[in-house]
Every structure is written in structure tokens, then in C-alpha cells.
Short mmCIF file of C-alpha atoms in Angstrom, two decimals:
data_model
loop_
_atom_site.label_atom_id
_atom_site.label_comp_id
_atom_site.label_asym_id
_atom_site.label_seq_id
_atom_site.Cartn_x
_atom_site.Cartn_y
_atom_site.Cartn_z
CA MET A 1 -0.14 0.15 -0.03
CA THR A 2 1.45 3.62 -1.01
CA MET A 3 0.18 6.52 0.88
CA THR A 4 1.21 9.70 1.00
CA PRO A 5 1.70 11.81 4.73
CA THR A 6 -1.47 13.90 5.73
CA VAL A 7 -1.69 16.92 3.89
CA ALA A 8 -2.80 19.63 6.31
CA LEU A 9 -3.11 23.04 5.63
CA GLN A 10 -3.36 26.40 7.99
CA ARG A 11 -6.55 26.88 8.87
CA PRO A 12 -8.64 28.50 7.82
CA LYS A 13 -8.11 27.20 4.36
CA ASP A 14 -9.28 24.07 3.04
CA ILE A 15 -7.60 21.17 0.57
CA SER A 16 -7.75 21.94 -2.91
CA ILE A 17 -8.79 19.66 -5.86
CA ASP A 18 -5.18 20.56 -7.49
CA GLU A 19 -3.32 19.27 -4.28
CA ILE A 20 -4.92 16.11 -4.03
CA GLU A 21 -4.61 15.38 -8.18
CA SER A 22 -0.84 16.19 -7.20
CA GLU A 23 -0.26 13.64 -5.07
CA LEU A 24 -2.36 11.17 -7.06
CA ARG A 25 -0.20 12.02 -10.04
CA ASN A 26 3.37 11.71 -7.94
CA ILE A 27 1.77 8.23 -6.58
CA TRP A 28 1.42 6.55 -9.81
CA ARG A 29 4.03 8.59 -11.59
CA GLN A 30 6.33 6.47 -8.76
CA GLN A 31 4.38 3.03 -9.71
CA ASP A 32 5.46 3.65 -13.17
CA SER A 33 8.82 4.01 -12.66
CA GLY A 34 10.12 0.49 -11.82
CA ALA A 35 10.73 -1.10 -15.40
CA ALA A 36 9.88 -4.89 -13.75
CA ALA A 37 7.08 -3.52 -11.86
CA PRO A 38 3.72 -4.63 -12.72
CA VAL A 39 1.53 -2.46 -14.41
CA ALA A 40 -1.56 -0.87 -11.83
CA THR A 41 -4.97 -0.56 -13.88
CA ARG A 42 -5.93 2.49 -11.83
CA ALA A 43 -9.78 3.33 -11.30
CA SER A 44 -11.81 2.22 -14.13
CA THR A 45 -14.48 0.52 -12.37
CA PHE A 46 -16.15 3.36 -10.25
CA THR A 47 -16.53 6.05 -7.77
CA MET A 48 -17.90 5.46 -4.11
CA VAL A 49 -18.34 8.33 -1.69
CA ILE A 50 -18.31 7.19 1.54
CA TYR A 51 -19.88 9.12 4.54
CA GLU A 52 -18.77 7.84 7.65
CA PRO A 53 -19.81 10.17 10.22
CA GLU A 54 -19.36 7.23 13.73
CA GLU A 55 -20.38 9.44 16.29
CA VAL A 56 -21.06 6.29 18.51
CA GLN A 57 -16.76 5.81 18.81
CA GLN A 58 -15.99 9.42 18.74
CA VAL A 59 -18.47 10.61 21.72
CA LEU A 60 -17.34 6.97 23.74
CA ALA A 61 -13.75 7.27 23.27
CA ALA A 62 -13.94 11.38 24.24
CA LEU A 63 -16.12 9.63 27.67
CA GLU A 64 -13.34 6.99 27.78
CA PHE A 65 -16.03 3.89 27.41
CA TYR A 66 -13.80 2.71 24.10
CA PRO A 67 -10.05 2.30 23.85
CA GLY A 68 -10.19 1.17 20.17
CA PRO A 69 -9.72 3.09 16.74
CA ILE A 70 -12.74 5.30 15.11
CA ASP A 71 -12.85 3.03 12.21
CA GLY A 72 -16.71 2.60 11.92
CA ASN A 73 -16.21 -1.69 12.64
CA HIS A 74 -19.14 -1.80 15.64
CA GLY A 75 -17.41 -5.25 16.86
CA PRO A 76 -17.35 -6.42 20.25
CA LEU A 77 -14.78 -3.95 21.77
CA THR A 78 -17.88 -0.54 20.82
CA ARG A 79 -20.41 -2.90 21.83
CA GLU A 80 -18.82 -3.46 25.15
CA GLY A 81 -17.96 0.18 25.26
CA ILE A 82 -21.47 0.79 24.81
CA ARG A 83 -22.42 -1.29 28.05
CA GLN A 84 -19.61 -0.08 30.32
CA ALA A 85 -21.77 3.72 29.22
CA GLN A 86 -24.85 2.00 29.67
CA MET A 87 -24.32 0.85 33.37
CA ALA A 88 -22.06 3.68 34.13
CA TYR A 89 -25.29 5.89 33.40
CA ASP A 90 -27.93 3.65 34.88
CA LEU A 91 -29.57 2.71 31.29
CA ARG A 92 -30.77 -0.70 30.39
CA VAL A 93 -28.00 -2.64 29.37
CA THR A 94 -28.33 -3.52 25.70
CA GLY A 95 -24.83 -3.13 24.27
CA ARG A 96 -26.61 -1.09 21.38
CA MET A 97 -27.03 2.47 20.96
CA ASP A 98 -30.28 2.74 21.32
CA PRO A 99 -31.57 5.91 21.49
CA PRO A 100 -31.81 6.68 25.16
CA THR A 101 -27.98 5.88 25.61
CA LEU A 102 -27.26 8.22 22.37
CA ALA A 103 -29.23 10.97 23.78
CA ARG A 104 -27.65 10.63 27.13
CA VAL A 105 -23.96 10.23 26.09
CA ARG A 106 -24.04 13.11 23.27
CA GLN A 107 -25.39 14.83 26.90
CA GLU A 108 -22.19 13.68 28.77
CA TYR A 109 -19.99 14.54 25.82
CA SER A 110 -21.52 18.25 25.66
CA GLN A 111 -20.27 18.59 29.04
CA LEU A 112 -16.67 17.71 28.46
CA SER A 113 -13.89 20.50 27.87
CA GLN A 114 -12.13 20.96 24.96
CA ALA A 115 -8.83 19.28 26.31
CA GLN A 116 -11.16 16.33 26.83
CA LYS A 117 -12.96 16.32 23.30
CA GLU A 118 -9.71 15.90 21.52
CA TYR A 119 -8.62 12.85 19.37
CA LYS A 120 -6.85 10.61 21.19
CA ASN A 121 -7.88 7.45 19.54
CA PRO A 122 -6.05 6.71 16.13
CA ASP A 123 -8.77 7.61 12.61
CA LEU A 124 -8.89 4.73 10.61
CA ARG A 125 -11.75 5.97 8.89
CA GLY A 126 -11.33 5.78 5.11
CA PHE A 127 -9.13 2.87 4.53
CA ASN A 128 -11.63 -0.17 5.22
CA LEU A 129 -13.70 -0.62 2.14
CA SER A 130 -13.51 -4.88 1.91
CA GLU A 131 -10.94 -6.52 0.18
CA SER A 132 -13.48 -8.70 -1.52
CA ILE A 133 -14.63 -5.66 -3.48
CA SER A 134 -11.16 -3.42 -4.46
CA ALA A 135 -9.71 -6.54 -5.15
CA HIS A 136 -11.74 -7.35 -8.69
CA ASN A 137 -12.74 -3.38 -8.87
CA PRO A 138 -9.92 -0.72 -9.78
CA CYS A 139 -12.08 2.23 -8.47
CA ARG A 140 -11.45 5.47 -6.72
CA VAL A 141 -13.05 5.91 -3.33
CA ILE A 142 -13.92 9.11 -1.60
CA THR A 143 -14.25 8.91 1.96
CA LEU A 144 -16.11 11.95 4.50
CA CYS A 145 -15.22 11.84 8.47
CA PRO A 146 -16.92 14.39 10.39
CA THR A 147 -14.91 14.77 13.37
CA PHE A 148 -15.73 16.99 16.51
CA GLY A 149 -14.14 20.11 18.00
CA GLU A 150 -13.07 23.12 16.53
CA ASP A 151 -12.98 24.11 12.84
CA THR A 152 -9.56 23.93 11.51
CA GLY A 153 -10.27 23.02 7.73
CA VAL A 154 -10.19 19.98 6.02
CA THR A 155 -7.52 17.84 5.26
CA ALA A 156 -7.30 15.13 3.32
CA GLN A 157 -4.82 11.98 2.72
CA VAL A 158 -4.42 10.46 -0.71
CA SER A 159 -3.39 6.66 -1.00
CA ALA A 160 -3.53 3.93 -3.82
CA TYR A 161 -3.85 0.23 -2.48
CA CYS A 162 -3.08 -2.81 -4.72
CA PRO A 163 -3.92 -6.21 -3.63
CA VAL A 164 -1.78 -9.03 -4.07
CA GLN A 165 -3.70 -11.60 -6.95
CA LYS A 166 -3.48 -15.12 -5.82
CA LYS A 167 -3.01 -15.91 -9.37
CA SER A 168 0.30 -14.69 -11.16
CA THR A 169 -0.45 -11.71 -13.33
CA SER A 170 1.92 -8.66 -14.82
CA ASN A 171 -1.65 -6.53 -13.80
CA LEU A 172 -2.20 -4.80 -10.25
CA ILE A 173 -5.85 -4.09 -9.51
CA CYS A 174 -5.68 -0.67 -7.47
CA CYS A 175 -7.95 1.71 -5.62
CA GLU A 176 -7.70 5.16 -5.06
CA TYR A 177 -8.23 6.22 -1.59
CA ILE A 178 -9.16 9.94 -0.70
CA THR A 179 -9.96 10.65 2.40
CA LEU A 180 -10.93 13.84 3.78
CA ARG A 181 -11.48 14.82 7.92
CA GLY A 182 -12.85 18.35 8.97
CA THR A 183 -16.13 18.90 11.30
CA LYS A 184 -19.35 19.07 9.10
CA ALA A 185 -19.22 22.69 8.52
CA ALA A 186 -15.97 22.20 7.33
CA LEU A 187 -16.59 19.24 4.69
CA GLU A 188 -19.94 21.41 4.12
CA ARG A 189 -17.49 24.41 2.38
CA VAL A 190 -16.13 21.65 0.12
CA SER A 191 -18.77 19.70 -1.34
CA ASP A 192 -17.92 21.29 -4.83
CA LEU A 193 -14.67 19.68 -4.26
CA VAL A 194 -15.84 16.56 -3.60
CA ALA A 195 -18.12 16.46 -6.28
CA SER A 196 -15.16 17.29 -8.92
CA LEU A 197 -13.35 14.27 -7.10
CA ILE A 198 -16.05 12.05 -8.68
CA LEU A 199 -14.82 10.45 -11.83
CA PRO A 200 -18.10 11.16 -13.86
CA GLU A 201 -17.43 8.90 -16.73
CA LEU A 202 -17.50 6.12 -14.46
CA PRO A 203 -20.93 4.68 -12.22
CA ARG A 204 -21.02 7.23 -9.32
CA PHE A 205 -22.19 5.74 -6.13
CA VAL A 206 -22.59 7.40 -2.41
CA TRP A 207 -22.79 4.93 0.18
CA TRP A 208 -24.29 6.67 3.33
CA LYS A 209 -23.20 5.10 6.10
CA ALA A 210 -25.36 7.60 8.71
CA THR A 211 -29.35 8.49 9.00
CA PRO A 212 -30.80 9.97 5.53
CA SER A 213 -30.38 13.67 5.85
CA PRO A 214 -32.07 15.54 2.75
CA GLU A 215 -31.38 19.02 4.63
CA GLN A 216 -27.75 18.29 4.56
CA PRO A 217 -26.51 20.60 1.52
CA ILE A 218 -23.40 17.82 1.72
CA PHE A 219 -26.37 14.73 1.03
CA GLN A 220 -28.38 17.51 -1.54
CA ASN A 221 -24.93 17.65 -3.48
CA LEU A 222 -24.03 13.95 -3.19
CA ALA A 223 -27.71 12.43 -4.22
CA LYS A 224 -27.47 15.32 -7.29
CA SER A 225 -24.00 13.61 -8.40
CA SER A 226 -24.70 9.63 -8.18
CA ASN A 227 -26.17 7.35 -9.70
CA CYS A 228 -27.59 5.55 -6.46
CA ILE A 229 -27.61 6.04 -2.40
CA ILE A 230 -26.73 3.21 -0.98
CA VAL A 231 -28.04 3.27 3.23
CA ASP A 232 -28.31 0.39 5.52
CA SER A 233 -31.45 0.82 7.32
CA SER A 234 -30.22 -1.63 10.05
CA TYR A 235 -27.98 1.21 11.18
CA PHE A 236 -31.60 3.70 11.50
CA SER A 237 -32.60 4.77 15.01
CA ASP A 238 -36.21 5.81 13.71
CA ALA A 239 -37.15 3.32 11.24
CA GLU A 240 -40.27 4.11 11.05
CA ALA A 241 -39.22 7.77 10.67
CA GLU A 242 -36.02 7.63 8.31
CA LEU A 243 -37.97 4.33 5.98
CA HIS A 244 -40.88 7.26 5.06
CA THR A 245 -37.66 9.90 4.14
CA MET A 246 -36.63 6.89 2.32
CA GLN A 247 -39.27 6.95 0.23
CA CYS A 248 -39.78 10.88 -0.26
CA LEU A 249 -36.33 10.60 -1.61
CA VAL A 250 -37.55 7.83 -4.05
CA GLU A 251 -40.58 10.40 -4.52
CA GLU A 252 -37.71 12.96 -5.87
CA GLY A 253 -36.55 10.78 -8.48
CA ILE A 254 -33.10 9.74 -6.05
CA THR A 255 -32.49 5.79 -6.95
CA ILE A 256 -32.31 4.23 -3.28
CA ALA A 257 -30.50 0.80 -2.68
CA ASP A 258 -30.59 -0.45 1.08
CA LEU A 259 -28.57 -3.32 1.68
CA ASN A 260 -30.79 -4.38 4.90
CA TRP A 261 -33.56 -4.95 2.12
CA HIS A 262 -31.17 -7.67 0.70
CA ARG A 263 -31.55 -9.44 3.89
CA LEU A 264 -34.88 -9.99 3.46
CA ALA A 265 -34.42 -12.69 0.12
CA PRO A 266 -34.17 -15.62 1.94
CA TRP A 267 -37.72 -15.24 4.26
CA GLN A 268 -38.97 -13.77 1.27
CA GLU A 269 -37.95 -16.58 -1.03
CA LEU A 270 -39.20 -18.87 1.16
CA THR A 271 -42.66 -17.40 1.48
CA ALA A 272 -42.90 -17.27 -1.75
CA ALA A 273 -42.18 -21.17 -2.23
CA ALA A 274 -44.72 -21.84 0.31
CA TYR A 275 -47.61 -21.04 -2.24
CA ASP A 276 -46.01 -22.63 -5.32
CA PRO A 277 -47.94 -25.64 -5.10
CA PRO A 278 -51.24 -25.36 -7.28
CA GLU A 279 -53.33 -26.67 -4.36
CA ARG A 280 -51.87 -23.85 -2.00
CA ARG A 281 -51.90 -21.03 -4.55
CA GLU A 282 -55.74 -20.01 -4.58
CA SER A 283 -55.58 -20.29 -0.41
CA LEU A 284 -52.79 -17.48 -0.56
CA LYS A 285 -55.63 -14.72 -0.58
CA ASP A 286 -57.88 -16.00 2.43
CA VAL A 287 -54.82 -15.27 4.78
CA ASP A 288 -56.15 -12.47 7.15
CA ARG A 289 -53.43 -13.25 10.39
CA ILE A 290 -49.80 -12.02 9.81
CA SER A 291 -47.33 -11.88 12.42
CA VAL A 292 -43.79 -10.67 12.15
CA ASP A 293 -41.27 -11.40 14.83
CA TYR A 294 -37.90 -9.67 15.04
CA GLU A 295 -34.96 -8.73 17.25
CA GLN A 296 -35.82 -6.10 19.32
CA GLY A 297 -33.98 -2.29 18.21
CA ASN A 298 -34.52 -2.29 15.15
CA ALA A 299 -38.29 -2.27 12.89
CA ALA A 300 -37.00 -1.71 9.84
CA GLN A 301 -36.62 -5.25 8.17
CA ALA A 302 -40.66 -5.89 9.78
CA LEU A 303 -41.60 -2.99 8.42
CA MET A 304 -40.10 -4.24 4.98
CA TYR A 305 -41.01 -7.79 4.70
CA LEU A 306 -45.05 -6.42 5.90
CA GLY A 307 -44.55 -3.92 3.11
CA TRP A 308 -43.56 -6.76 0.27
CA PHE A 309 -46.46 -8.58 1.23
CA ALA A 310 -49.22 -6.38 1.45
CA SER A 311 -48.09 -4.27 -1.55
CA ARG A 312 -48.12 -7.99 -3.48
CA LEU A 313 -51.64 -8.87 -2.44
CA ASP A 314 -52.81 -5.40 -2.68
CA TRP A 315 -53.82 -4.67 0.32
CA GLU A 316 -54.77 -1.30 1.56
CA PRO A 317 -54.08 -0.29 5.15
CA VAL A 318 -56.40 1.35 7.08
CA ASP A 319 -55.48 1.67 10.44
CA TYR A 320 -51.89 1.55 12.79
CA THR A 321 -51.53 1.42 16.62
CA GLU A 322 -48.95 0.61 19.02
CA GLN A 323 -49.37 -1.17 22.30
CA GLY A 324 -45.62 -0.73 23.31
CA GLY A 325 -45.37 -3.58 26.19
CA VAL A 326 -42.25 -5.79 26.38
CA TYR A 327 -42.72 -6.74 23.00
CA ASN A 328 -43.17 -3.59 21.53
CA LEU A 329 -46.31 -4.34 19.50
CA LYS A 330 -47.16 -2.71 16.51
CA THR A 331 -50.93 -3.85 15.53
CA LEU A 332 -51.77 -2.91 11.59
CA HIS A 333 -55.19 -3.56 9.87
CA PHE A 334 -55.22 -3.64 5.86
CA ARG A 335 -58.47 -4.15 3.43
CA GLY A 336 -57.75 -7.14 1.04
CA PRO A 337 -59.14 -6.98 -2.53
CA ASN A 338 -62.12 -9.22 -1.79
CA GLY A 339 -63.19 -6.77 1.07
CA ILE A 340 -61.85 -9.12 4.14
CA ASP A 341 -60.40 -7.77 7.09
CA ILE A 342 -56.58 -8.20 7.54
CA GLU A 343 -54.76 -7.82 11.05
CA ALA A 344 -50.64 -7.84 11.04
CA GLU A 345 -48.92 -7.91 14.92
CA LEU A 346 -45.14 -6.46 14.96
CA ALA A 347 -43.22 -7.68 18.05
CA GLY A 348 -39.69 -7.03 19.23
CA ILE A 349 -38.12 -9.93 20.46
CA PRO A 350 -35.54 -9.49 23.45
CA VAL A 351 -32.44 -11.02 22.73
CA ALA A 352 -29.63 -11.02 24.56
CA ASP A 353 -27.57 -10.57 21.77
CA SER A 354 -28.35 -8.89 18.32
CA GLY A 355 -25.30 -9.77 16.87
CA GLU A 356 -23.59 -7.71 13.80
CA VAL A 357 -27.24 -6.45 12.43
CA ILE A 358 -30.20 -5.19 14.96
CA GLY A 359 -33.69 -5.92 13.81
CA ASP A 360 -33.16 -9.39 12.41
CA LEU A 361 -36.49 -11.56 11.74
CA THR A 362 -37.05 -14.00 13.92
CA GLY A 363 -40.61 -15.63 12.93
CA ILE A 364 -43.14 -14.82 10.28
CA ARG A 365 -46.74 -17.07 10.85
CA LEU A 366 -49.42 -16.77 7.59
CA ILE A 367 -52.93 -18.04 9.28
CA SER A 368 -56.64 -17.23 8.22
CA THR A 369 -60.08 -17.37 10.57
CA ASP A 370 -61.19 -19.63 7.78
CA PRO A 371 -60.70 -23.01 9.78
CA THR A 372 -61.41 -24.83 5.71
CA ALA A 373 -58.07 -21.81 4.50
CA ASN A 374 -55.15 -23.89 3.40
CA CYS A 375 -53.05 -21.35 3.64
CA CYS A 376 -51.12 -21.41 7.62
CA THR A 377 -47.23 -21.37 7.14
CA ILE A 378 -44.41 -20.68 9.30
CA LEU A 379 -41.40 -19.36 9.15
CA CYS A 380 -38.58 -18.97 11.58
CA SER A 381 -34.86 -18.50 12.33
CA GLU A 382 -32.66 -21.44 12.58
CA THR A 383 -31.25 -19.37 16.31
CA THR A 384 -34.56 -18.92 17.74
CA GLY A 385 -36.53 -21.79 16.20
CA CYS A 386 -40.33 -22.22 15.67
CA MET A 387 -41.96 -22.75 19.37
CA ARG A 388 -43.65 -19.31 19.67
CA MET A 389 -45.13 -19.23 16.41
CA GLU A 390 -45.90 -22.69 16.42
CA ALA A 391 -47.59 -22.11 20.01
CA GLY A 392 -49.93 -19.32 18.66
CA GLY A 393 -50.67 -21.23 14.88
CA GLY A 394 -54.54 -22.10 15.90
CA ALA A 395 -55.87 -25.55 14.83
CA GLN A 396 -55.13 -25.50 11.11
CA ALA A 397 -52.06 -27.79 9.36
CA CYS A 398 -48.85 -25.56 9.27
CA GLN A 399 -46.21 -25.81 6.60
CA VAL A 400 -42.85 -24.82 9.24
CA GLU A 401 -40.05 -24.15 7.73
CA GLN A 402 -36.39 -22.58 8.79
CA VAL A 403 -35.35 -19.79 6.81
CA THR A 404 -31.25 -20.42 6.71
CA ALA A 405 -29.70 -16.94 6.75
CA LEU A 406 -27.77 -15.02 4.20
CA SER A 407 -23.97 -16.61 4.85
CA ASP A 408 -22.79 -13.09 5.18
CA GLN A 409 -25.09 -10.35 6.29
CA LYS A 410 -22.02 -7.54 6.96
CA ALA A 411 -22.88 -4.11 5.32
CA ASP A 412 -19.40 -4.61 3.52
CA PHE A 413 -20.10 -7.89 1.99
CA MET A 414 -23.88 -6.74 1.43
CA LEU A 415 -22.16 -3.52 -0.78
CA GLY A 416 -20.15 -5.93 -2.69
CA GLN A 417 -23.06 -7.96 -4.06
CA GLN A 418 -25.29 -4.28 -4.49
CA LEU A 419 -22.39 -2.93 -6.51
CA GLN A 420 -23.21 -5.55 -9.28
CA ARG A 421 -27.07 -4.71 -9.27
CA TRP A 422 -27.32 -0.79 -8.62
CA GLY A 423 -29.76 -0.01 -11.04
CA GLU A 424 -33.56 1.02 -9.84
CA ASP A 425 -35.32 -1.68 -8.05
CA VAL A 426 -38.93 -1.55 -8.59
CA LEU A 427 -39.76 -4.55 -6.34
CA TYR A 428 -38.59 -2.16 -3.35
CA GLU A 429 -39.61 1.03 -4.54
CA GLU A 430 -43.35 -0.69 -4.18
CA SER A 431 -42.41 -2.13 -1.09
CA LEU A 432 -41.20 1.29 0.75
CA ALA A 433 -44.57 2.82 -0.74
CA MET A 434 -46.14 0.31 1.42
CA VAL A 435 -44.48 0.81 4.59
CA ALA A 436 -44.97 4.87 4.01
CA GLN A 437 -48.65 4.81 3.34
CA MET A 438 -48.53 2.81 6.86
CA MET A 439 -46.18 5.15 8.69
CA LYS A 440 -49.06 8.26 7.48
CA LEU A 441 -51.41 6.14 9.42
CA LEU A 442 -49.31 6.24 13.09
CA GLN A 443 -48.97 9.91 11.90
CA GLU A 444 -52.79 10.94 11.58
CA ALA A 445 -53.58 8.80 14.61
CA PRO A 446 -54.90 10.83 17.33
#
């Protein structure tokens, strides 16, 4: 990996595009100088801008709950830091950055002195794109890393990364990394520079690793200059509100891809397969009760699955209520095309360890109040089993299936798949539109 020193300029001046391009030319000039060196292939597949705020690790580090690097990877060290903060502030210990925990650590951080807020942990953001992507895709990656504290301008670090290929070859496939650091205000100032660094002749992606913020000028600029905005709704702190925001963006003509949507694929495929046999196909219209269980902490997967199922069967949402309680119950009522009343229940199941992805589906039950209907279907995850769903299955004979999760649900792996199918996803958009209709009912409720 070839890396230049950080290019820092005296405040208030920000980095310029000429300086960045000059550093890139120097890197490639050095590589080309060796007669026996392999030929390096520069960015020729796509440009990706990654917005990586990583507030959680920065705040926890300043409060001395997190000793690791600021890298955006919420592994065991980050989860332990969250647990320590929750214990220190007498909050429910979950190891997840839920809204009460986030509000409290933000409050505690705001009371720190400027010296206490100074960076003590190494900032490794900007160089962690999955090797499974970079090893096969010569690309340009521009990472925006908002920092806390005083605005001292924007600094840039420029590097080229050329993974060693397993097969002998005379060519190297290299990614150009440009990492910009500065406060949010400073990065807003250079949003035009970021747009200038995007290679216009290649597909252009934005991976927004945060809550979508259409009101932010930098989000607006990136949305205009990209072919696709990639998000992961498992990061969302308020799934209901933020899925509605996603729908508003789609209505504006912005192409959105949600990595969390693709984690539903095994559940969708098994649901469809359950009603493929001719003797069950007609009975699908008799389904009038659906229960969706998900790991507590994020309802995005549950809402998107219900939005998908309801949109496929032309259900019309008519009522949405939240009961809360231990399972944070949500009940939705629909009207089917045949005039029948349909009830859906979403339940957040408490789990000891949510793992990498918060809000994974754990079980689905599809039944009918008509005892003669042959539509009862129960799907459940390998980790939780079907006991809870079978206990409420009623007298009908149910088809029970276990859902095998995708082999790798991590965002980086999902991102690699998304880059191969970045066009408009009509099925996702129709499902999201149904979720938005459901959310509208909740907002209108007295």
C-alpha cells in the first residue's frame, strides 16, 4: 500500500482539488518508474463516496468507554464500550446504541472540556473498504470523515491500495483512496470539491453510513451527482421515520438501495415457495392474519417485509396502532381486494446479543380465520426456532420452514453484491411505498 503523509493546511484554508490530484499523480508516477514493476490499473469501474460520521465511537472514546480506533466497525470492543456507558449512566444494558443511550452520551459529551474532546484514538476511517470489492474493481473511493471539536479546515490523505492477486499476473488492480477529514461545517464548505473528484465517466455511488439527511447540503449535492445512494436501514435509530424519508427521496427521483432489504431475500423466497403448489396458490387470498417477529432494537426489516407482502396482495392499510409493552407491539389493519379485514402484528423480541445486524427477522406466521383455508405457514430463523410461532398457529395444519440466513450479512459484503445490481429496484420501491402508507396512518392517529 502506497500512502502519502496527511496533507494539512493552515486554517482556515481547506484542501484544494489541485493538491489532491497532484498527490495522486505522484503516487502513480512512482509506481510507473520501475521497469520490472507490474502495470497498475487505475480507477476504471466506479467511484464511491462514503459518508462515515461514526459518532458512536468518537463520543465513547472521549468519555473513555472505548479504547479502540475510530474505524466504523461496531465489533465486540464497541459493544462493550456501549455496555460500560449504559452501566455508568444507569441505563438498560443492551450493548446497542438505542435512542436513550445516544441521548445520554451526547449530553455527557457536551459537558466535556475542549481538551477532553481532543482525539486520543487513531482515526482509521477511509481505508477499510472490503478487499473482496477492491481486489476485483479498480475504483476511486472518497471517504468523508466528520470530526468533532474546532473547525481547523479540511485535511486530505491520499493513497493507492493494490491487493496482491492470488494468481500470477502482470497487472495490479488498484483502488485510489481519498480521505477528507474536518468538521461537518468544514466538509460542507468543500462539497463542490467532492463533486469534482467524482470521475464522471464511471458509475457513481454514495454509501451514506448514517441516517439519511436530505436537509444537509452535502447530502443534496452527493445525491445529485450519484447514480445510486446506498444506505443500511439496520443503522437507523428511528426506522419508522427514516423509512418514510427514504420514500420521499424515491419520489424525488433519487435511486435508493438499502442493504438491509437484501437481507430479507431468504424470507421472501421461502414465503413465495410456500404458496407455489397449485393446491395452496389459491388459498393465499385467504390469509388475514400475519405475525412478524424481529430482534428488538430496529423494526426496519419487519416493516419492509410487511410492506412487501401487503403490496404483492394489494392490501390497503386502514389503521396502525402501537401497544408497546415488553414486545413493543404494533398492530396494523388492512383491507384486502376481496373486502376481508386483515390484521398484522409486529413484535420486537428481546435477545441477549443482537450480533452484527440489529433487527433481524426471527419468525413469521401467516394464517386465516377461515378454518377451512389451506394457507397456514410458519417461517422461523435457525437461531430462535419455531416454538413461539407454532404455539399461536391455531387448529390449521401449518407448513413449517426454517430460514437459513445469508452466509454473510455484514454491510461490506452486502455492498459488494449491491454494486453488481445498482439499477432501480421496482420491488423495493413498491414495498417502501406501502411502508410509507402505513407510516402515514400512524402520523394521523389521534
